[in-house]
Structure formats: C-alpha cells, structure tokens
Amino acid sequence: MAQPKKLMRALAGETLDVPPVWMMRQAGRYLPEYRATRAQAGDFLSLCYTPELAAEVTLQPIRRYGFDAAILFADILLIPQALGADLWFVTGEGPRLSTITGSDGLAKLKSAEDVHEHLAPVYETVRILSRELPSETALIGFAGAPWTVATYMIAGRGTPDQGPAHKLREEDNATFEALIDLLTEATITYLSKQIEAGAEVVKIFDSWAGSLKEDDFRKYALEPAKKITSALKAKHPGIPVIAFPREAGDGYIGFAKATGADCVAIDNSVSAVWAAEHVQKDGCVQGNLDPKHMVTGGQELIYETRRIVKAFSGGPHIFNLGHGITPDADPENVQIMLDAIRG
Ligand code: CP3
C-alpha cells in the first residue's frame, strides 16, 4: 500500500518532523511559466475554464518545487457566475460583477443545484489532476465562503471594508440571509462534485471574515462553515476540511471544534506562538509566513520560516503563507523557504 501523503497525515492530526508545505496562489503571476500559459489562454477566466490549461498551471509549481499539495486552479468567483451573475476581470484592478442590491437581484439567480453545467470544466480539471499528480502530492479543491463571495456579489467588486455587504446585512437582512443560504447550498454541491472528481481535501476561503464581529461572525462566518463541513462529511465520510476565516483574530480560537473543520488556516496578523498555544491545541493548523518575505527574501526569510516551523513543531502543522503569494515575489525565494523548512 502507498504511504499516506504527508499533507493527509498532518490533517489527520499527526505531528511530523518536517511539516508538509504548499502556498496559497502557488500557481500565479510570479512564475514565468504561469504567465506564458495565461497568455496562451488569452485571459484569466478562459484559463479557469480550459481544463487542460488549468491543470497545466496547477502542475507547474509542483514540477518546479515539489510542494506536498496542489490546489485546483480556479477562482472563488466562478460560483456567482454559475448562479447567473456577470463576471469579468479588469487588468490591474481586479474582479467586476453585476450587483445584488435587493430581493429582485436575488430572484434572478439560479438555484444551487443548477450550477454544475457551468462548472463542468472545473470538475474536468480535477479529474485530469487526480490522474497526473505525483503519488505523494495531495489535491486540494476549494471554494469561497458564503460571506466572502457575497461581499463581491453585493458590491460588484472588491472593497476595502466590505461596506455594501454590511449595509445590505443591516438594511435588508432577509435578502442578505437568503443570499448567504443560497451560497451555502451552492458551495456544498460544488465542493461535493470536486470531491467526486478526485479532490482529497477541500478548503473554504473566508478572506473577509475579519470584518464580521461578535454575533455576526458566528452567524455569517462560523455557521456557514459548520453547515458546509457537516454536509460534506455526511456525504463523503472522512473528507478533511481546511477553514480559513482570515483575520478572525480571537475568532480563530475554537473555530475548528465549532465547525468540525480538520484544520484552521492562520493569516499573518497573529503570531505563530500565539496560534500554537490557542488554536493548535485543538488540532492541525496551517500558516502563517507573511507573503512579503517572498518579495524581500534574505536572512529574514530564513529566520522567519524557521521560527514558524519551530513554533508549531509541537503539533500537527501545514506550512503555508498567511495569504497568497504576490505577483512581485521572486521565485528563488520560494526555494529558499523550502530549503529552510526541509533542509
Ligand atoms: O491558490 C491558488 O493558486 C489556486 C487558485 C486561486 C485563485 N484565486 C487564482 C487567481 C484561488 C484559491 C483563489 C482564491 C480567491 N480568489 C480568493 C480568496 C483568497 C484570497 O486571496 O483572499 C479571492 C478573494 C479571489 C477573488 C479574486 N481573484 C481577486 C480579488 C482577484 C484579483 C486580484 C489579483 O490577485 O489579481 C482574482 C484573480 C486571480 N485568482 C488570479 C489568480 C492566479 C490572478 C489573475 C491573473 O492571472 O491575472
């Protein structure tokens, strides 16, 4: 029998001498081979919806660095598009979507079970990857968390403070909650299909969880993550789930237990020593090197990498950045980080 993959062992709660490692946005613009394939596809969305090319860019960082996991190449905004929202990307600025400002906009969306035809190319990418990945590399599927996806659907773009989403939450809570519920159901069925196609782990990205406070954090970050996790585990017993309630701060404490997630991904606004004490005591954690070190490099990159490995060495840990690697990162710094972890 094949040895269980290192990433799966950490997710099962094993403390490893050398932690498994991968990076958020590991397939991305900092790599020349990614830029070449993206140019071949024409634009970012065509890359997402062309299975052979999406699989190719997923594999590029695995070939170059031998990460312990590959993450499906797609985007959290494909779900709104599958539900009927318009989506396009403005070069140098980011995503744009048609906006949901009230119940009429919500009524025009499709139902959660109707997303699959649109998303079929994503499932095909997963099938290709599960055939082509090296046997030691785990395949991670993913989706955006309902709150984070809703912030883009309501504002029609990324926002610094998620103001329009908070406004709808306050002024038309019924529409807001119906949107969260629709996204929760769509996410369950989307991730379930990714698992059926060959994803071995799924990750839920709640990039804007930090702007939800107190009871709103519980209702709109924690509860949807719990619903998604329990529905997936009921349908696919044993499937590991990584939750990423980014910038949750104290909200990281107890998040795994409360949602049933197997691992909590930690951003770089909290210290590794703090997270080891308060979050890792409940199980596996992922993180949390500041992505800026991939740009600046040098001794500090090595020092910080080793410090994080050491801080989390008493329990299950997946080494990662606290957020995605940026386009200005130096590919050589990634190798320096890997040598500091594995060497
Ligand atoms: O991590 C990976 O390598 C897997 C693929 C992946 C992408 N986006 C590819 C991508 C994943 C997991 C995401 C998640 C995602 N997308 C999030 C959550 C994580 C986070 O970063 O907070 C969010 C908020 C989005 C929405 C999104 N997609 C934005 C705001 C942007 C524009 C900003 C930017 O970085 O350009 C994207 C575009 C995007 N998604 C790119 C990539 C590689 C860059 C597109 C390009 O090639 O031009």
PDB file of C-alpha atoms in Angstrom, residues 45-238:
ATOM      1  CA  LEU A  45     -11.348  33.286 -16.961  1.00  0.00           C
ATOM      2  CA  SER A  46     -10.534  31.351 -20.150  1.00  0.00           C
ATOM      3  CA  LEU A  47      -7.637  29.819 -18.236  1.00  0.00           C
ATOM      4  CA  CYS A  48     -10.026  28.786 -15.435  1.00  0.00           C
ATOM      5  CA  TYR A  49     -12.482  27.199 -17.913  1.00  0.00           C
ATOM      6  CA  THR A  50      -9.967  25.343 -20.130  1.00  0.00           C
ATOM      7  CA  PRO A  51      -9.297  22.101 -18.202  1.00  0.00           C
ATOM      8  CA  GLU A  52      -6.011  21.184 -19.941  1.00  0.00           C
ATOM      9  CA  LEU A  53      -4.532  24.650 -19.304  1.00  0.00           C
ATOM     10  CA  ALA A  54      -5.936  24.971 -15.758  1.00  0.00           C
ATOM     11  CA  ALA A  55      -4.418  21.560 -14.961  1.00  0.00           C
ATOM     12  CA  GLU A  56      -1.120  22.651 -16.548  1.00  0.00           C
ATOM     13  CA  VAL A  57      -0.788  25.765 -14.349  1.00  0.00           C
ATOM     14  CA  THR A  58      -1.763  23.731 -11.277  1.00  0.00           C
ATOM     15  CA  LEU A  59       1.092  21.327 -12.036  1.00  0.00           C
ATOM     16  CA  GLN A  60       3.734  23.997 -12.769  1.00  0.00           C
ATOM     17  CA  PRO A  61       4.625  24.813  -9.133  1.00  0.00           C
ATOM     18  CA  ILE A  62       4.602  21.093  -8.274  1.00  0.00           C
ATOM     19  CA  ARG A  63       7.175  20.398 -11.007  1.00  0.00           C
ATOM     20  CA  ARG A  64       9.329  23.369 -10.048  1.00  0.00           C
ATOM     21  CA  TYR A  65       9.263  22.985  -6.246  1.00  0.00           C
ATOM     22  CA  GLY A  66       7.736  19.600  -5.307  1.00  0.00           C
ATOM     23  CA  PHE A  67       5.138  21.025  -2.924  1.00  0.00           C
ATOM     24  CA  ASP A  68       3.248  18.497  -0.795  1.00  0.00           C
ATOM     25  CA  ALA A  69      -0.100  19.692  -2.180  1.00  0.00           C
ATOM     26  CA  ALA A  70      -1.533  21.082  -5.392  1.00  0.00           C
ATOM     27  CA  ILE A  71      -4.520  23.423  -5.257  1.00  0.00           C
ATOM     28  CA  LEU A  72      -7.003  23.284  -8.106  1.00  0.00           C
ATOM     29  CA  PHE A  73      -6.611  26.315 -10.374  1.00  0.00           C
ATOM     30  CA  ALA A  74      -9.954  28.165 -10.412  1.00  0.00           C
ATOM     31  CA  ASP A  75     -11.427  31.170  -8.582  1.00  0.00           C
ATOM     32  CA  ILE A  76     -13.905  31.759  -5.780  1.00  0.00           C
ATOM     33  CA  LEU A  77     -15.945  33.971  -8.140  1.00  0.00           C
ATOM     34  CA  LEU A  78     -16.853  31.163 -10.538  1.00  0.00           C
ATOM     35  CA  ILE A  79     -19.790  30.281  -8.239  1.00  0.00           C
ATOM     36  CA  PRO A  80     -21.542  33.670  -8.624  1.00  0.00           C
ATOM     37  CA  GLN A  81     -21.034  33.371 -12.379  1.00  0.00           C
ATOM     38  CA  ALA A  82     -22.526  29.850 -12.333  1.00  0.00           C
ATOM     39  CA  LEU A  83     -25.507  31.279 -10.428  1.00  0.00           C
ATOM     40  CA  GLY A  84     -26.062  33.769 -13.256  1.00  0.00           C
ATOM     41  CA  ALA A  85     -24.102  36.878 -12.210  1.00  0.00           C
ATOM     42  CA  ASP A  86     -21.991  38.627 -14.848  1.00  0.00           C
ATOM     43  CA  LEU A  87     -18.260  38.392 -14.076  1.00  0.00           C
ATOM     44  CA  TRP A  88     -15.234  39.967 -15.722  1.00  0.00           C
ATOM     45  CA  PHE A  89     -11.724  40.995 -14.670  1.00  0.00           C
ATOM     46  CA  VAL A  90     -10.263  44.450 -15.274  1.00  0.00           C
ATOM     47  CA  THR A  91      -6.497  44.184 -15.793  1.00  0.00           C
ATOM     48  CA  GLY A  92      -4.583  45.767 -12.928  1.00  0.00           C
ATOM     49  CA  GLU A  93      -7.760  46.337 -10.900  1.00  0.00           C
ATOM     50  CA  GLY A  94      -9.472  43.008 -10.191  1.00  0.00           C
ATOM     51  CA  PRO A  95     -12.909  41.440 -10.494  1.00  0.00           C
ATOM     52  CA  ARG A  96     -16.173  43.112 -11.509  1.00  0.00           C
ATOM     53  CA  LEU A  97     -19.632  41.549 -11.119  1.00  0.00           C
ATOM     54  CA  SER A  98     -23.239  42.531 -11.680  1.00  0.00           C
ATOM     55  CA  THR A  99     -24.514  43.648  -8.240  1.00  0.00           C
ATOM     56  CA  ILE A 100     -27.180  42.257  -5.914  1.00  0.00           C
ATOM     57  CA  THR A 101     -28.785  45.205  -4.126  1.00  0.00           C
ATOM     58  CA  GLY A 102     -32.143  43.715  -3.137  1.00  0.00           C
ATOM     59  CA  SER A 103     -34.640  40.879  -3.468  1.00  0.00           C
ATOM     60  CA  ASP A 104     -35.168  41.403  -7.239  1.00  0.00           C
ATOM     61  CA  GLY A 105     -31.478  40.785  -7.950  1.00  0.00           C
ATOM     62  CA  LEU A 106     -31.531  37.699  -5.780  1.00  0.00           C
ATOM     63  CA  ALA A 107     -34.652  36.356  -7.518  1.00  0.00           C
ATOM     64  CA  LYS A 108     -32.825  36.392 -10.875  1.00  0.00           C
ATOM     65  CA  LEU A 109     -30.169  33.951  -9.647  1.00  0.00           C
ATOM     66  CA  LYS A 110     -30.361  30.238 -10.400  1.00  0.00           C
ATOM     67  CA  SER A 111     -30.815  27.616  -7.703  1.00  0.00           C
ATOM     68  CA  ALA A 112     -27.871  25.871  -6.053  1.00  0.00           C
ATOM     69  CA  GLU A 113     -28.325  22.603  -7.968  1.00  0.00           C
ATOM     70  CA  ASP A 114     -28.200  24.399 -11.336  1.00  0.00           C
ATOM     71  CA  VAL A 115     -24.529  25.403 -11.190  1.00  0.00           C
ATOM     72  CA  HIS A 116     -22.991  22.174 -12.461  1.00  0.00           C
ATOM     73  CA  GLU A 117     -23.301  22.619 -16.210  1.00  0.00           C
ATOM     74  CA  HIS A 118     -21.395  25.913 -15.990  1.00  0.00           C
ATOM     75  CA  LEU A 119     -18.804  24.428 -13.630  1.00  0.00           C
ATOM     76  CA  ALA A 120     -18.268  21.178 -15.568  1.00  0.00           C
ATOM     77  CA  PRO A 121     -14.821  22.336 -16.853  1.00  0.00           C
ATOM     78  CA  VAL A 122     -13.656  22.770 -13.231  1.00  0.00           C
ATOM     79  CA  TYR A 123     -14.627  19.175 -12.423  1.00  0.00           C
ATOM     80  CA  GLU A 124     -12.770  18.046 -15.541  1.00  0.00           C
ATOM     81  CA  THR A 125      -9.647  19.919 -14.338  1.00  0.00           C
ATOM     82  CA  VAL A 126      -9.869  17.992 -11.048  1.00  0.00           C
ATOM     83  CA  ARG A 127     -10.158  14.678 -12.932  1.00  0.00           C
ATOM     84  CA  ILE A 128      -7.078  15.454 -15.035  1.00  0.00           C
ATOM     85  CA  LEU A 129      -5.113  16.428 -11.925  1.00  0.00           C
ATOM     86  CA  SER A 130      -6.036  13.332  -9.972  1.00  0.00           C
ATOM     87  CA  ARG A 131      -4.563  11.302 -12.848  1.00  0.00           C
ATOM     88  CA  GLU A 132      -1.443  13.394 -13.408  1.00  0.00           C
ATOM     89  CA  LEU A 133      -0.227  14.478  -9.975  1.00  0.00           C
ATOM     90  CA  PRO A 134       2.727  12.621  -8.423  1.00  0.00           C
ATOM     91  CA  SER A 135       1.542   9.963  -5.954  1.00  0.00           C
ATOM     92  CA  GLU A 136       2.913  11.870  -2.939  1.00  0.00           C
ATOM     93  CA  THR A 137       1.099  15.145  -3.780  1.00  0.00           C
ATOM     94  CA  ALA A 138      -2.339  15.788  -2.284  1.00  0.00           C
ATOM     95  CA  LEU A 139      -5.018  17.529  -4.360  1.00  0.00           C
ATOM     96  CA  ILE A 140      -6.910  20.379  -2.685  1.00  0.00           C
ATOM     97  CA  GLY A 141     -10.269  21.578  -4.008  1.00  0.00           C
ATOM     98  CA  PHE A 142     -11.698  24.872  -2.790  1.00  0.00           C
ATOM     99  CA  ALA A 143     -14.499  27.402  -2.743  1.00  0.00           C
ATOM    100  CA  GLY A 144     -15.034  30.847  -1.296  1.00  0.00           C
ATOM    101  CA  ALA A 145     -17.001  31.040   1.943  1.00  0.00           C
ATOM    102  CA  PRO A 146     -20.550  32.430   1.560  1.00  0.00           C
ATOM    103  CA  TRP A 147     -19.773  35.745   3.314  1.00  0.00           C
ATOM    104  CA  THR A 148     -16.665  36.491   1.237  1.00  0.00           C
ATOM    105  CA  VAL A 149     -18.388  35.578  -2.045  1.00  0.00           C
ATOM    106  CA  ALA A 150     -21.437  37.639  -1.001  1.00  0.00           C
ATOM    107  CA  THR A 151     -19.252  40.722  -0.409  1.00  0.00           C
ATOM    108  CA  TYR A 152     -18.188  40.626  -4.082  1.00  0.00           C
ATOM    109  CA  MET A 153     -21.722  39.902  -5.348  1.00  0.00           C
ATOM    110  CA  ILE A 154     -23.265  42.761  -3.377  1.00  0.00           C
ATOM    111  CA  ALA A 155     -20.592  45.386  -4.143  1.00  0.00           C
ATOM    112  CA  GLY A 156     -19.859  44.165  -7.676  1.00  0.00           C
ATOM    113  CA  ARG A 157     -16.132  44.315  -6.881  1.00  0.00           C
ATOM    114  CA  GLY A 158     -13.582  44.016  -4.085  1.00  0.00           C
ATOM    115  CA  THR A 159     -13.997  46.621  -1.325  1.00  0.00           C
ATOM    116  CA  PRO A 160     -11.596  47.689   1.441  1.00  0.00           C
ATOM    117  CA  ASP A 161     -14.211  47.486   4.226  1.00  0.00           C
ATOM    118  CA  GLN A 162     -16.988  45.326   2.687  1.00  0.00           C
ATOM    119  CA  GLY A 163     -19.252  48.345   3.252  1.00  0.00           C
ATOM    120  CA  PRO A 164     -22.019  47.487   0.737  1.00  0.00           C
ATOM    121  CA  ALA A 165     -22.381  43.954   2.147  1.00  0.00           C
ATOM    122  CA  HIS A 166     -22.609  45.268   5.710  1.00  0.00           C
ATOM    123  CA  LYS A 167     -25.196  47.808   4.551  1.00  0.00           C
ATOM    124  CA  LEU A 168     -27.403  45.114   2.976  1.00  0.00           C
ATOM    125  CA  ARG A 169     -26.972  42.959   6.092  1.00  0.00           C
ATOM    126  CA  GLU A 170     -28.328  45.832   8.201  1.00  0.00           C
ATOM    127  CA  GLU A 171     -30.972  47.282   5.885  1.00  0.00           C
ATOM    128  CA  ASP A 172     -32.405  44.214   4.130  1.00  0.00           C
ATOM    129  CA  ASN A 173     -31.393  41.321   6.316  1.00  0.00           C
ATOM    130  CA  ALA A 174     -33.893  38.914   4.716  1.00  0.00           C
ATOM    131  CA  THR A 175     -32.295  39.329   1.273  1.00  0.00           C
ATOM    132  CA  PHE A 176     -28.809  39.178   2.780  1.00  0.00           C
ATOM    133  CA  GLU A 177     -29.547  35.953   4.662  1.00  0.00           C
ATOM    134  CA  ALA A 178     -31.241  34.389   1.629  1.00  0.00           C
ATOM    135  CA  LEU A 179     -28.076  35.110  -0.378  1.00  0.00           C
ATOM    136  CA  ILE A 180     -25.877  33.548   2.334  1.00  0.00           C
ATOM    137  CA  ASP A 181     -28.162  30.476   2.381  1.00  0.00           C
ATOM    138  CA  LEU A 182     -28.090  30.136  -1.417  1.00  0.00           C
ATOM    139  CA  LEU A 183     -24.288  30.399  -1.439  1.00  0.00           C
ATOM    140  CA  THR A 184     -24.028  27.865   1.389  1.00  0.00           C
ATOM    141  CA  GLU A 185     -26.085  25.336  -0.599  1.00  0.00           C
ATOM    142  CA  ALA A 186     -24.229  26.066  -3.856  1.00  0.00           C
ATOM    143  CA  THR A 187     -20.865  25.665  -2.086  1.00  0.00           C
ATOM    144  CA  ILE A 188     -21.884  22.289  -0.646  1.00  0.00           C
ATOM    145  CA  THR A 189     -22.932  20.919  -4.027  1.00  0.00           C
ATOM    146  CA  TYR A 190     -19.898  22.463  -5.807  1.00  0.00           C
ATOM    147  CA  LEU A 191     -17.356  21.043  -3.331  1.00  0.00           C
ATOM    148  CA  SER A 192     -19.140  17.720  -3.318  1.00  0.00           C
ATOM    149  CA  LYS A 193     -18.650  17.437  -7.100  1.00  0.00           C
ATOM    150  CA  GLN A 194     -14.975  18.388  -6.721  1.00  0.00           C
ATOM    151  CA  ILE A 195     -14.577  15.556  -4.192  1.00  0.00           C
ATOM    152  CA  GLU A 196     -16.336  13.105  -6.529  1.00  0.00           C
ATOM    153  CA  ALA A 197     -13.941  14.187  -9.297  1.00  0.00           C
ATOM    154  CA  GLY A 198     -10.881  13.479  -7.120  1.00  0.00           C
ATOM    155  CA  ALA A 199     -10.215  16.321  -4.648  1.00  0.00           C
ATOM    156  CA  GLU A 200      -8.774  14.769  -1.477  1.00  0.00           C
ATOM    157  CA  VAL A 201      -9.117  17.824   0.772  1.00  0.00           C
ATOM    158  CA  VAL A 202     -11.253  20.950   0.468  1.00  0.00           C
ATOM    159  CA  LYS A 203     -10.501  24.452   1.668  1.00  0.00           C
ATOM    160  CA  ILE A 204     -13.051  27.193   2.379  1.00  0.00           C
ATOM    161  CA  PHE A 205     -11.610  30.695   1.813  1.00  0.00           C
ATOM    162  CA  ASP A 206     -13.277  33.344   4.005  1.00  0.00           C
ATOM    163  CA  SER A 207     -10.901  36.169   3.096  1.00  0.00           C
ATOM    164  CA  TRP A 208     -13.110  38.872   4.624  1.00  0.00           C
ATOM    165  CA  ALA A 209     -14.189  37.025   7.802  1.00  0.00           C
ATOM    166  CA  GLY A 210     -12.229  39.604   9.816  1.00  0.00           C
ATOM    167  CA  SER A 211     -14.793  42.334   9.124  1.00  0.00           C
ATOM    168  CA  LEU A 212     -17.571  40.346  10.865  1.00  0.00           C
ATOM    169  CA  LYS A 213     -17.678  40.967  14.597  1.00  0.00           C
ATOM    170  CA  GLU A 214     -19.134  39.058  17.542  1.00  0.00           C
ATOM    171  CA  ASP A 215     -22.587  37.661  16.735  1.00  0.00           C
ATOM    172  CA  ASP A 216     -22.233  38.457  13.021  1.00  0.00           C
ATOM    173  CA  PHE A 217     -19.009  36.415  12.907  1.00  0.00           C
ATOM    174  CA  ARG A 218     -20.876  33.495  14.466  1.00  0.00           C
ATOM    175  CA  LYS A 219     -23.908  33.793  12.167  1.00  0.00           C
ATOM    176  CA  TYR A 220     -22.216  34.535   8.847  1.00  0.00           C
ATOM    177  CA  ALA A 221     -18.699  33.028   9.097  1.00  0.00           C
ATOM    178  CA  LEU A 222     -18.855  30.217  11.640  1.00  0.00           C
ATOM    179  CA  GLU A 223     -22.356  28.846  10.957  1.00  0.00           C
ATOM    180  CA  PRO A 224     -21.987  28.576   7.146  1.00  0.00           C
ATOM    181  CA  ALA A 225     -18.563  26.893   7.584  1.00  0.00           C
ATOM    182  CA  LYS A 226     -20.177  24.447  10.006  1.00  0.00           C
ATOM    183  CA  LYS A 227     -23.074  23.696   7.626  1.00  0.00           C
ATOM    184  CA  ILE A 228     -20.740  23.161   4.669  1.00  0.00           C
ATOM    185  CA  THR A 229     -18.353  20.973   6.683  1.00  0.00           C
ATOM    186  CA  SER A 230     -21.033  18.760   8.190  1.00  0.00           C
ATOM    187  CA  ALA A 231     -22.879  18.316   4.862  1.00  0.00           C
ATOM    188  CA  LEU A 232     -19.630  17.340   3.093  1.00  0.00           C
ATOM    189  CA  LYS A 233     -18.601  14.929   5.836  1.00  0.00           C
ATOM    190  CA  ALA A 234     -22.060  13.331   5.843  1.00  0.00           C
ATOM    191  CA  LYS A 235     -21.800  12.722   2.107  1.00  0.00           C
ATOM    192  CA  HIS A 236     -18.072  11.938   1.942  1.00  0.00           C
ATOM    193  CA  PRO A 237     -17.059  10.385   5.288  1.00  0.00           C
ATOM    194  CA  GLY A 238     -13.513  11.280   6.304  1.00  0.00           C
TER     195      GLY A 238
END
